[in-house]
Amino acid sequence: ADIEFLRVAFSIARYSVYSLHKSSTREHIRKVTTGWGAQAELIAQLRYALPATYVFHRDREREIEVDFWRFTMPPRDPPSSIWRRE
């Protein structure tokens, strides 16, 4: 889901995309986005209180570690095929 979100965000953003992702996915996010030619900057490492959303969740909320990223895309005209879903 994170990669699909970024693919769409990159396809409509003109210069930059800011997003939050679980810290455990840090290297994967960096590898994929830099592979697309974006500059990936980790701005902050945060803790986020994620509320329970389903009846079967045991905790009312769970704190998770997240990364706040800024991705800067290279100029492109027309959009490269890497921005499209295959």
Tab-separated table of N, CA, C and O in Angstrom:
chain	number	residue	atom	x	y	z
A	1	ALA	N	0.823	-1.197	0.000
A	1	ALA	CA	0.000	0.000	0.000
A	1	ALA	C	0.865	1.259	0.000
A	1	ALA	O	0.521	2.230	-0.665
A	2	ASP	N	1.982	1.243	0.744
A	2	ASP	CA	2.846	2.430	0.781
A	2	ASP	C	3.422	2.753	-0.592
A	2	ASP	O	3.436	3.911	-1.008
A	3	ILE	N	3.867	1.733	-1.293
A	3	ILE	CA	4.490	1.958	-2.597
A	3	ILE	C	3.452	2.448	-3.600
A	3	ILE	O	3.728	3.354	-4.392
A	4	GLU	N	2.250	1.890	-3.563
A	4	GLU	CA	1.192	2.356	-4.469
A	4	GLU	C	0.833	3.811	-4.165
A	4	GLU	O	0.636	4.611	-5.078
A	5	PHE	N	0.749	4.164	-2.878
A	5	PHE	CA	0.486	5.552	-2.505
A	5	PHE	C	1.569	6.464	-3.075
A	5	PHE	O	1.267	7.505	-3.674
A	6	LEU	N	2.824	6.094	-2.899
A	6	LEU	CA	3.921	6.927	-3.394
A	6	LEU	C	3.907	7.024	-4.918
A	6	LEU	O	4.161	8.091	-5.477
A	7	ARG	N	3.599	5.928	-5.577
A	7	ARG	CA	3.541	5.944	-7.051
A	7	ARG	C	2.512	6.974	-7.531
A	7	ARG	O	2.768	7.780	-8.425
A	8	VAL	N	1.338	6.971	-6.906
A	8	VAL	CA	0.292	7.921	-7.290
A	8	VAL	C	0.698	9.341	-6.902
A	8	VAL	O	0.555	10.280	-7.685
A	9	ALA	N	1.221	9.502	-5.695
A	9	ALA	CA	1.644	10.831	-5.244
A	9	ALA	C	2.706	11.420	-6.167
A	9	ALA	O	2.638	12.587	-6.543
A	10	PHE	N	3.670	10.605	-6.562
A	10	PHE	CA	4.721	11.082	-7.463
A	10	PHE	C	4.154	11.438	-8.832
A	10	PHE	O	4.657	12.340	-9.496
A	11	SER	N	3.124	10.735	-9.260
A	11	SER	CA	2.561	11.003	-10.587
A	11	SER	C	1.786	12.316	-10.642
A	11	SER	O	1.629	12.887	-11.719
A	12	ILE	N	1.300	12.810	-9.484
A	12	ILE	CA	0.523	14.052	-9.505
A	12	ILE	C	1.264	15.236	-8.883
A	12	ILE	O	0.899	16.377	-9.148
A	13	ALA	N	2.288	14.976	-8.077
A	13	ALA	CA	3.028	16.074	-7.443
A	13	ALA	C	3.976	16.719	-8.457
A	13	ALA	O	4.512	16.047	-9.337
A	14	ARG	N	4.166	17.998	-8.285
A	14	ARG	CA	5.046	18.697	-9.211
A	14	ARG	C	6.493	18.682	-8.742
A	14	ARG	O	7.406	18.547	-9.545
A	15	TYR	N	6.710	18.848	-7.436
A	15	TYR	CA	8.077	18.950	-6.937
A	15	TYR	C	8.392	17.960	-5.818
A	15	TYR	O	9.402	17.282	-5.868
A	16	SER	N	7.536	17.933	-4.794
A	16	SER	CA	7.852	17.138	-3.611
A	16	SER	C	6.631	16.387	-3.099
A	16	SER	O	5.500	16.786	-3.335
A	17	VAL	N	6.926	15.318	-2.372
A	17	VAL	CA	5.901	14.541	-1.681
A	17	VAL	C	6.377	14.374	-0.244
A	17	VAL	O	7.539	14.043	-0.013
A	18	TYR	N	5.489	14.635	0.706
A	18	TYR	CA	5.768	14.414	2.131
A	18	TYR	C	4.876	13.272	2.589
A	18	TYR	O	3.696	13.241	2.255
A	19	SER	N	5.439	12.323	3.337
A	19	SER	CA	4.610	11.213	3.801
A	19	SER	C	5.198	10.549	5.036
A	19	SER	O	6.384	10.684	5.330
A	20	LEU	N	4.321	9.824	5.742
A	20	LEU	CA	4.708	9.049	6.926
A	20	LEU	C	4.679	7.570	6.570
A	20	LEU	O	3.744	7.109	5.904
A	21	HIS	N	5.692	6.832	7.045
A	21	HIS	CA	5.765	5.394	6.823
A	21	HIS	C	6.343	4.741	8.063
A	21	HIS	O	7.170	5.338	8.763
A	22	LYS	N	5.943	3.516	8.347
A	22	LYS	CA	6.497	2.796	9.490
A	22	LYS	C	8.017	2.740	9.368
A	22	LYS	O	8.556	2.481	8.295
A	23	SER	N	8.696	2.974	10.488
A	23	SER	CA	10.156	2.978	10.498
A	23	SER	C	10.742	1.641	10.058
A	23	SER	O	11.822	1.598	9.479
A	24	SER	N	10.025	0.564	10.307
A	24	SER	CA	10.525	-0.752	9.926
A	24	SER	C	10.646	-0.925	8.416
A	24	SER	O	11.326	-1.835	7.943
A	25	THR	N	10.022	-0.034	7.642
A	25	THR	CA	10.083	-0.110	6.175
A	25	THR	C	11.082	0.881	5.588
A	25	THR	O	11.148	1.040	4.369
A	26	ARG	N	11.864	1.529	6.427
A	26	ARG	CA	12.751	2.628	6.014
A	26	ARG	C	13.624	2.289	4.800
A	26	ARG	O	13.649	3.022	3.815
A	27	GLU	N	14.367	1.221	4.877
A	27	GLU	CA	15.297	0.902	3.787
A	27	GLU	C	14.564	0.533	2.502
A	27	GLU	O	15.020	0.881	1.410
A	28	HIS	N	13.438	-0.139	2.623
A	28	HIS	CA	12.650	-0.475	1.432
A	28	HIS	C	12.116	0.794	0.765
A	28	HIS	O	12.220	0.942	-0.462
A	29	ILE	N	11.573	1.700	1.568
A	29	ILE	CA	11.052	2.969	1.030
A	29	ILE	C	12.170	3.747	0.340
A	29	ILE	O	12.011	4.237	-0.780
A	30	ARG	N	13.322	3.827	0.989
A	30	ARG	CA	14.455	4.561	0.407
A	30	ARG	C	14.910	3.911	-0.902
A	30	ARG	O	15.132	4.597	-1.902
A	31	LYS	N	15.029	2.597	-0.914
A	31	LYS	CA	15.511	1.886	-2.102
A	31	LYS	C	14.573	2.081	-3.289
A	31	LYS	O	15.013	2.364	-4.406
A	32	VAL	N	13.283	1.924	-3.055
A	32	VAL	CA	12.301	2.049	-4.140
A	32	VAL	C	12.265	3.474	-4.684
A	32	VAL	O	12.336	3.687	-5.899
A	33	THR	N	12.165	4.453	-3.801
A	33	THR	CA	12.017	5.837	-4.271
A	33	THR	C	13.287	6.369	-4.934
A	33	THR	O	13.200	7.076	-5.934
A	34	THR	N	14.448	6.033	-4.412
A	34	THR	CA	15.685	6.477	-5.081
A	34	THR	C	15.862	5.739	-6.399
A	34	THR	O	16.421	6.291	-7.343
A	35	GLY	N	15.350	4.507	-6.477
A	35	GLY	CA	15.362	3.778	-7.743
A	35	GLY	C	14.511	4.448	-8.805
A	35	GLY	O	14.760	4.298	-10.004
A	36	TRP	N	13.510	5.189	-8.376
A	36	TRP	CA	12.670	5.961	-9.297
A	36	TRP	C	13.304	7.295	-9.661
A	36	TRP	O	12.746	8.058	-10.441
A	37	GLY	N	14.449	7.603	-9.052
A	37	GLY	CA	15.130	8.858	-9.343
A	37	GLY	C	14.801	9.983	-8.390
A	37	GLY	O	15.229	11.111	-8.584
A	38	ALA	N	14.043	9.691	-7.345
A	38	ALA	CA	13.687	10.721	-6.361
A	38	ALA	C	14.809	10.863	-5.335
A	38	ALA	O	15.555	9.923	-5.073
A	39	GLN	N	14.910	12.051	-4.773
A	39	GLN	CA	15.797	12.265	-3.639
A	39	GLN	C	14.964	12.021	-2.394
A	39	GLN	O	13.897	12.612	-2.229
A	40	ALA	N	15.422	11.129	-1.514
A	40	ALA	CA	14.668	10.764	-0.310
A	40	ALA	C	15.364	11.352	0.906
A	40	ALA	O	16.526	11.056	1.162
A	41	GLU	N	14.644	12.186	1.641
A	41	GLU	CA	15.202	12.816	2.843
A	41	GLU	C	14.352	12.434	4.054
A	41	GLU	O	13.160	12.738	4.095
A	42	LEU	N	14.968	11.779	5.006
A	42	LEU	CA	14.286	11.428	6.250
A	42	LEU	C	14.319	12.668	7.141
A	42	LEU	O	15.374	13.077	7.605
A	43	ILE	N	13.169	13.276	7.360
A	43	ILE	CA	13.091	14.531	8.109
A	43	ILE	C	13.039	14.288	9.610
A	43	ILE	O	13.687	14.989	10.377
A	44	ALA	N	12.249	13.300	10.037
A	44	ALA	CA	12.103	13.052	11.475
A	44	ALA	C	11.691	11.615	11.726
A	44	ALA	O	11.056	10.979	10.888
A	45	GLN	N	12.051	11.130	12.903
A	45	GLN	CA	11.607	9.829	13.381
A	45	GLN	C	10.664	10.114	14.546
A	45	GLN	O	11.032	10.821	15.482
A	46	LEU	N	9.451	9.593	14.456
A	46	LEU	CA	8.407	9.932	15.410
A	46	LEU	C	7.752	8.687	15.993
A	46	LEU	O	7.894	7.592	15.461
A	47	ARG	N	7.004	8.884	17.065
A	47	ARG	CA	6.144	7.831	17.606
A	47	ARG	C	4.710	8.291	17.375
A	47	ARG	O	4.373	9.448	17.619
A	48	TYR	N	3.879	7.379	16.901
A	48	TYR	CA	2.506	7.702	16.546
A	48	TYR	C	1.566	6.766	17.298
A	48	TYR	O	1.751	5.548	17.282
A	49	ALA	N	0.573	7.332	17.954
A	49	ALA	CA	-0.429	6.535	18.666
A	49	ALA	C	-1.514	6.130	17.673
A	49	ALA	O	-2.342	6.945	17.279
A	50	LEU	N	-1.486	4.880	17.262
A	50	LEU	CA	-2.427	4.354	16.280
A	50	LEU	C	-3.640	3.781	17.013
A	50	LEU	O	-3.526	2.810	17.760
A	51	PRO	N	-4.822	4.394	16.829
A	51	PRO	CA	-6.009	3.910	17.549
A	51	PRO	C	-6.523	2.592	16.978
A	51	PRO	O	-6.351	2.309	15.796
A	52	ALA	N	-7.165	1.809	17.825
A	52	ALA	CA	-7.801	0.573	17.379
A	52	ALA	C	-8.929	0.931	16.409
A	52	ALA	O	-9.678	1.876	16.646
A	53	THR	N	-9.025	0.178	15.340
A	53	THR	CA	-10.064	0.471	14.353
A	53	THR	C	-11.039	-0.687	14.165
A	53	THR	O	-12.065	-0.515	13.519
A	54	TYR	N	-10.707	-1.842	14.710
A	54	TYR	CA	-11.583	-3.005	14.573
A	54	TYR	C	-11.941	-3.554	15.949
A	54	TYR	O	-11.185	-3.418	16.900
A	55	VAL	N	-13.063	-4.210	16.051
A	55	VAL	CA	-13.553	-4.772	17.304
A	55	VAL	C	-12.542	-5.769	17.886
A	55	VAL	O	-12.338	-5.831	19.090
A	56	PHE	N	-11.883	-6.523	17.036
A	56	PHE	CA	-10.966	-7.559	17.514
A	56	PHE	C	-9.606	-7.029	17.971
A	56	PHE	O	-8.794	-7.774	18.494
A	57	HIS	N	-9.331	-5.740	17.789
A	57	HIS	CA	-8.081	-5.161	18.307
A	57	HIS	C	-8.118	-5.178	19.830
A	57	HIS	O	-9.075	-4.717	20.439
A	58	ARG	N	-7.073	-5.702	20.431
A	58	ARG	CA	-7.038	-5.859	21.885
A	58	ARG	C	-6.710	-4.562	22.611
A	58	ARG	O	-7.196	-4.321	23.709
A	59	ASP	N	-5.863	-3.737	22.038
A	59	ASP	CA	-5.465	-2.478	22.680
A	59	ASP	C	-6.289	-1.326	22.119
A	59	ASP	O	-6.621	-1.316	20.933
A	60	ARG	N	-6.600	-0.352	22.963
A	60	ARG	CA	-7.326	0.844	22.487
A	60	ARG	C	-6.491	1.608	21.478
A	60	ARG	O	-7.014	2.203	20.543
A	61	GLU	N	-5.194	1.613	21.721
A	61	GLU	CA	-4.264	2.212	20.766
A	61	GLU	C	-2.910	1.546	20.951
A	61	GLU	O	-2.636	0.949	21.989
A	62	ARG	N	-2.110	1.654	19.916
A	62	ARG	CA	-0.764	1.096	19.969
A	62	ARG	C	0.189	2.132	19.403
A	62	ARG	O	-0.082	2.720	18.359
A	63	GLU	N	1.274	2.349	20.106
A	63	GLU	CA	2.268	3.312	19.647
A	63	GLU	C	3.217	2.627	18.669
A	63	GLU	O	3.724	1.549	18.948
A	64	ILE	N	3.408	3.270	17.512
A	64	ILE	CA	4.317	2.726	16.512
A	64	ILE	C	5.346	3.782	16.147
A	64	ILE	O	5.107	4.985	16.300
A	65	GLU	N	6.482	3.345	15.666
A	65	GLU	CA	7.525	4.262	15.212
A	65	GLU	C	7.317	4.524	13.726
A	65	GLU	O	7.127	3.590	12.941
A	66	VAL	N	7.334	5.809	13.372
A	66	VAL	CA	7.141	6.203	11.976
A	66	VAL	C	8.238	7.167	11.552
A	66	VAL	O	8.846	7.853	12.373
A	67	ASP	N	8.471	7.189	10.252
A	67	ASP	CA	9.426	8.121	9.647
A	67	ASP	C	8.644	9.155	8.848
A	67	ASP	O	7.709	8.815	8.128
A	68	PHE	N	9.060	10.401	8.966
A	68	PHE	CA	8.483	11.491	8.185
A	68	PHE	C	9.467	11.807	7.067
A	68	PHE	O	10.605	12.186	7.318
A	69	TRP	N	9.043	11.592	5.830
A	69	TRP	CA	9.901	11.723	4.651
A	69	TRP	C	9.524	12.920	3.785
A	69	TRP	O	8.354	13.286	3.689
A	70	ARG	N	10.539	13.436	3.108
A	70	ARG	CA	10.304	14.365	1.985
A	70	ARG	C	10.999	13.758	0.779
A	70	ARG	O	12.191	13.449	0.822
A	71	PHE	N	10.237	13.565	-0.274
A	71	PHE	CA	10.763	13.052	-1.531
A	71	PHE	C	10.715	14.174	-2.551
A	71	PHE	O	9.676	14.804	-2.724
A	72	THR	N	11.827	14.410	-3.206
A	72	THR	CA	11.897	15.431	-4.244
A	72	THR	C	12.116	14.722	-5.570
A	72	THR	O	13.056	13.941	-5.714
A	73	MET	N	11.228	14.988	-6.517
A	73	MET	CA	11.303	14.325	-7.810
A	73	MET	C	12.111	15.156	-8.793
A	73	MET	O	12.065	16.377	-8.765
A	74	PRO	N	12.827	14.469	-9.678
A	74	PRO	CA	13.543	15.195	-10.725
A	74	PRO	C	12.543	15.765	-11.732
A	74	PRO	O	11.432	15.248	-11.860
A	75	PRO	N	12.928	16.826	-12.424
A	75	PRO	CA	12.036	17.363	-13.464
A	75	PRO	C	11.763	16.276	-14.503
A	75	PRO	O	12.639	15.493	-14.840
A	76	ARG	N	10.531	16.232	-14.982
A	76	ARG	CA	10.196	15.225	-15.986
A	76	ARG	C	9.137	15.770	-16.935
A	76	ARG	O	8.167	16.375	-16.516
A	77	ASP	N	9.354	15.545	-18.198
A	77	ASP	CA	8.395	15.958	-19.213
A	77	ASP	C	8.699	15.206	-20.493
A	77	ASP	O	9.751	15.434	-21.087
A	78	PRO	N	7.895	14.298	-20.937
A	78	PRO	CA	6.682	13.786	-20.303
A	78	PRO	C	7.009	12.825	-19.167
A	78	PRO	O	8.164	12.417	-19.031
A	79	PRO	N	6.013	12.434	-18.369
A	79	PRO	CA	6.271	11.513	-17.263
A	79	PRO	C	6.927	10.228	-17.746
A	79	PRO	O	6.568	9.673	-18.769
A	80	SER	N	7.884	9.767	-16.982
A	80	SER	CA	8.588	8.533	-17.296
A	80	SER	C	7.700	7.328	-17.004
A	80	SER	O	6.805	7.392	-16.182
A	81	SER	N	7.983	6.219	-17.643
A	81	SER	CA	7.190	5.010	-17.429
A	81	SER	C	7.329	4.466	-16.015
A	81	SER	O	6.506	3.689	-15.572
A	82	ILE	N	8.374	4.868	-15.262
A	82	ILE	CA	8.528	4.366	-13.890
A	82	ILE	C	7.419	4.878	-12.992
A	82	ILE	O	7.159	4.304	-11.954
A	83	TRP	N	6.746	5.946	-13.377
A	83	TRP	CA	5.696	6.521	-12.546
A	83	TRP	C	4.364	5.806	-12.775
A	83	TRP	O	3.411	6.038	-12.073
A	84	ARG	N	4.304	4.957	-13.769
A	84	ARG	CA	3.071	4.248	-14.072
A	84	ARG	C	3.101	2.847	-13.499
A	84	ARG	O	4.136	2.205	-13.438
A	85	ARG	N	1.943	2.379	-13.122
A	85	ARG	CA	1.825	1.011	-12.590
A	85	ARG	C	1.963	0.015	-13.739
A	85	ARG	O	1.419	0.202	-14.804
A	86	GLU	N	2.689	-1.052	-13.467
A	86	GLU	CA	2.887	-2.069	-14.511
A	86	GLU	C	1.912	-3.194	-14.351
A	86	GLU	O	1.410	-3.494	-13.360
